[in-house]
Amino acid sequence: MRGPRGSVLPGVDVGHGKTFAVLIHQTDGDGLCGFWPFADWLATEHGVHALLFDLCDFGRARCRDAEFSSNQQAQVALAVEWARDHGARRVVLVGASMGGALALSTAAVTPVDAVVDLSGPPTWPGAVAHQAASKITIPVLIATSPGDPYADYDQIHAAFREITARPKRFIKGSGAHGWGLLSGFSASPNRVPWLPLATTVAHWIIGQKS
C-alpha cells in the first residue's frame, strides 16, 4: 500500500469476498505476522477476506514522509482505502493492543462498518478512547482483561459506556492480552483450538452480532 512520498506499508490479503477484516497489529516485533493465524482461520472457516499490514516503524514498512509516519490513523485509513479499492463492501477494523486503540480512534473518523478492540489502551498517541467513544456511530465490540497491565480495564469500560452506537458489546477477557485473547496464548496465538471470543469476533466481522 503506497502512501505519500514513496512510503510503503507492506500488506498481505488472505481469502476472498467482499467482507474485509482489516487487522491492526500490536507492538510485538513481528508486526502483521502476529495476526496471521487468525487471518488464515477467518478466511478458511468464515469466508472473511482478511488484510494484514505493517504500520510505520514496524515490520518491513518504509515511511519516508514524516507527517504520514507519525499519523497512525492515516496509515489505518490507507489500509481501509486499499480494501475498498479491491472490492470491499463491508470493512471491519480489528485491532490488538496498540491496534485496538487505533481501531477505535480510526473508526471515529473513517467510514467503516464495525470495529473490534482487543485490549486497546485507553490512551495512545493520537488515539484516546473516551474521545473516540463520543464520535463512533457503528457497531463496537471491546474485549479486555481485568488486571491487564497494558490496558486499563476500568478506563476502557468507562469509555465503552459513553458509546451511544448500537449494537455494542463489552467482553471481560480471560487474563490474556491483545491477540492472545483469541487463542488463550498471550505470546503465540498460532495454537488451536480458538477460544469462543475468536468466534464472537468472526461473527462480528461478518455481521452476525450476538
C-alpha positions as a printed NumPy array, in Angstrom:
array([[  0.   ,   0.   ,   0.   ],
       [  1.569,   3.234,  -1.17 ],
       [  1.498,   6.371,   0.924],
       [  2.939,   9.846,   0.357],
       [  6.494,  10.458,  -0.863],
       [  7.236,   6.843,  -1.609],
       [  6.062,   5.458,   1.722],
       [  5.074,   1.796,   1.536],
       [  3.082,  -0.256,   4.035],
       [  3.553,  -3.954,   3.209],
       [  0.392,  -5.98 ,   3.42 ],
       [ -0.972,  -9.46 ,   2.868],
       [ -4.556, -10.226,   1.961],
       [ -5.923, -13.662,   2.77 ],
       [ -9.115, -15.129,   1.38 ],
       [-11.748, -13.797,  -0.977],
       [-15.032, -11.987,  -0.899],
       [-16.477,  -8.564,  -0.202],
       [-16.303,  -8.66 ,   3.609],
       [-12.898,  -7.439,   4.741],
       [-11.319,  -7.549,   8.183],
       [ -8.513,  -5.   ,   8.415],
       [ -6.257,  -6.41 ,  11.137],
       [ -4.175,  -3.859,  13.049],
       [ -1.245,  -5.388,  14.897],
       [  0.145,  -4.779,  18.371],
       [  3.669,  -3.624,  19.212],
       [  5.287,  -7.075,  19.157],
       [  8.281,  -7.113,  16.83 ],
       [  6.701,  -9.372,  14.208],
       [  4.214,  -6.713,  13.08 ],
       [  1.477,  -8.073,  10.84 ],
       [  2.657, -11.666,  11.294],
       [  1.142, -11.888,  14.763],
       [ -2.341, -11.825,  13.26 ],
       [ -1.502, -14.36 ,  10.536],
       [ -3.031, -17.47 ,  12.186],
       [ -6.264, -15.599,  12.914],
       [ -6.406, -14.187,   9.384],
       [ -5.981, -17.654,   7.896],
       [ -8.683, -19.043,  10.189],
       [-11.079, -16.199,   9.327],
       [-10.588, -16.855,   5.631],
       [-10.857, -20.64 ,   5.707],
       [-13.579, -21.06 ,   8.332],
       [-15.692, -17.922,   7.963],
       [-15.195, -16.708,   4.403],
       [-13.68 , -13.405,   5.502],
       [-11.227, -11.526,   3.299],
       [ -8.53 , -10.527,   5.788],
       [ -5.988,  -7.764,   5.264],
       [ -2.852,  -7.638,   7.413],
       [ -0.309,  -4.825,   7.134],
       [  2.682,  -3.284,   8.884],
       [  2.345,   0.157,  10.406],
       [  5.224,   2.598,  10.059],
       [  8.237,   1.65 ,  12.22 ],
       [  7.148,  -1.993,  12.292],
       [  7.967,  -4.976,  10.126],
       [  9.05 ,  -4.002,   6.63 ],
       [  7.191,  -0.703,   6.403],
       [  9.079,   2.109,   4.671],
       [  7.731,   5.503,   5.649],
       [  9.562,   8.459,   4.134],
       [  7.039,  11.185,   4.862],
       [  7.353,  12.482,   8.427],
       [  3.722,  13.565,   8.735],
       [  2.403,  10.249,   7.441],
       [  4.853,   8.28 ,   9.582],
       [  3.632,   9.983,  12.749],
       [ -0.071,   9.614,  11.909],
       [ -1.099,   6.029,  12.59 ],
       [ -4.763,   6.795,  11.906],
       [ -3.793,   7.84 ,   8.385],
       [ -1.955,   4.552,   7.962],
       [ -5.024,   2.574,   9.024],
       [ -7.182,   4.702,   6.731],
       [ -4.837,   3.812,   3.855],
       [ -5.489,   0.123,   4.54 ],
       [ -9.237,   0.772,   4.541],
       [ -8.892,   2.596,   1.228],
       [ -6.965,  -0.353,  -0.208],
       [ -9.729,  -2.723,   0.854],
       [-12.395,  -0.514,  -0.746],
       [-10.353,  -0.251,  -3.933],
       [-10.167,  -4.05 ,  -4.052],
       [-13.872,  -4.705,  -3.871],
       [-14.766,  -4.47 ,  -0.191],
       [-18.411,  -3.786,   0.514],
       [-18.064,  -4.315,   4.249],
       [-14.938,  -3.302,   6.185],
       [-14.393,  -4.081,   9.858],
       [-11.394,  -2.854,  11.84 ],
       [ -9.938,  -5.411,  14.266],
       [ -7.044,  -4.269,  16.423],
       [ -4.967,  -5.794,  19.202],
       [ -3.363,  -3.715,  21.964],
       [ -1.936,  -0.666,  20.148],
       [ -4.018,  -1.772,  17.181],
       [ -7.154,  -1.803,  19.31 ],
       [ -6.665,   1.813,  20.31 ],
       [ -6.078,   2.706,  16.67 ],
       [ -9.131,   0.744,  15.548],
       [-11.402,   2.733,  17.872],
       [ -9.899,   6.109,  17.038],
       [ -9.888,   5.474,  13.288],
       [-13.461,   4.187,  13.342],
       [-14.497,   7.555,  14.764],
       [-13.249,   9.437,  11.694],
       [-13.015,   6.939,   8.811],
       [-16.083,   5.26 ,   7.253],
       [-16.089,   1.573,   8.222],
       [-18.871,  -0.842,   9.12 ],
       [-17.869,  -2.125,  12.566],
       [-14.909,  -2.168,  14.935],
       [-13.303,  -4.654,  17.339],
       [-10.848,  -3.565,  20.049],
       [ -8.824,  -6.302,  21.782],
       [ -7.029,  -4.88 ,  24.845],
       [ -6.522,  -1.419,  23.418],
       [ -5.055,   1.011,  25.96 ],
       [ -7.372,   3.919,  26.847],
       [ -4.716,   6.404,  25.763],
       [ -2.296,   6.035,  22.875],
       [ -0.554,   8.79 ,  20.882],
       [ -3.267,  10.236,  18.677],
       [ -5.851,   7.769,  19.989],
       [ -7.863,   8.477,  23.147],
       [-10.696,   6.041,  23.814],
       [-13.15 ,   8.361,  25.531],
       [-12.757,  10.947,  22.76 ],
       [-13.426,   8.329,  20.1  ],
       [-16.379,   6.946,  22.057],
       [-18.449,  10.088,  21.611],
       [-17.959,  10.036,  17.833],
       [-18.399,   6.365,  16.945],
       [-21.641,   5.584,  15.112],
       [-21.052,   1.938,  14.142],
       [-21.245,  -1.406,  15.997],
       [-18.467,  -1.778,  18.582],
       [-17.025,  -4.861,  20.286],
       [-14.435,  -4.357,  23.038],
       [-12.671,  -7.134,  24.954],
       [-10.12 ,  -6.582,  27.702],
       [ -8.96 ,  -8.395,  30.821],
       [ -9.173,  -7.085,  34.382],
       [ -5.686,  -6.569,  35.736],
       [ -4.095,  -6.334,  32.289],
       [ -1.055,  -4.1  ,  32.914],
       [ -1.111,  -2.821,  29.331],
       [ -4.78 ,  -1.835,  29.216],
       [ -6.698,  -0.066,  31.981],
       [ -9.86 ,  -2.144,  32.331],
       [-11.837,   0.472,  34.263],
       [-10.982,   3.328,  31.907],
       [-11.835,   1.284,  28.832],
       [-15.115,   0.17 ,  30.393],
       [-15.927,   3.793,  31.185],
       [-15.227,   4.788,  27.58 ],
       [-17.412,   1.92 ,  26.38 ],
       [-20.324,   3.25 ,  28.425],
       [-20.017,   6.572,  26.587],
       [-20.597,   4.914,  23.21 ],
       [-24.14 ,   5.559,  22.016],
       [-23.9  ,   3.428,  18.87 ],
       [-25.77 ,   0.13 ,  18.782],
       [-25.188,  -2.707,  18.864],
       [-22.242,  -2.601,  21.215],
       [-20.722,  -5.294,  23.401],
       [-18.089,  -5.4  ,  26.149],
       [-16.449,  -8.737,  26.992],
       [-14.375,  -9.394,  30.104],
       [-11.205, -11.127,  28.963],
       [ -9.603, -14.26 ,  30.334],
       [ -6.434, -12.569,  31.55 ],
       [ -4.551, -12.641,  28.261],
       [ -3.655,  -9.537,  26.269],
       [ -4.268,  -8.462,  22.686],
       [ -4.442, -11.242,  20.151],
       [ -3.745, -13.692,  22.969],
       [ -7.417, -13.274,  23.903],
       [ -8.342, -15.159,  20.751],
       [ -6.422, -18.356,  21.371],
       [ -5.557, -18.207,  25.053],
       [ -1.811, -17.983,  24.425],
       [ -0.712, -14.42 ,  25.128],
       [  2.516, -14.671,  23.136],
       [  1.693, -17.204,  20.449],
       [ -1.838, -17.288,  19.044],
       [ -0.96 , -19.905,  16.426],
       [ -2.193, -22.771,  18.57 ],
       [ -5.662, -24.184,  18.281],
       [ -8.417, -24.58 ,  19.311],
       [ -9.519, -20.999,  19.144],
       [-11.339, -19.617,  22.158],
       [-15.023, -18.646,  21.976],
       [-14.035, -14.986,  21.686],
       [-12.425, -15.727,  18.319],
       [-15.758, -16.997,  17.015],
       [-17.534, -13.989,  18.511],
       [-15.138, -11.666,  16.697],
       [-15.612, -13.603,  13.45 ],
       [-19.385, -13.257,  13.763],
       [-18.996,  -9.54 ,  14.461],
       [-16.926,  -9.181,  11.306],
       [-19.493, -10.859,   9.083],
       [-22.388,  -9.036,  10.733],
       [-23.825, -11.761,  12.96 ],
       [-23.754,  -9.885,  16.263],
       [-24.968, -11.952,  19.191]])
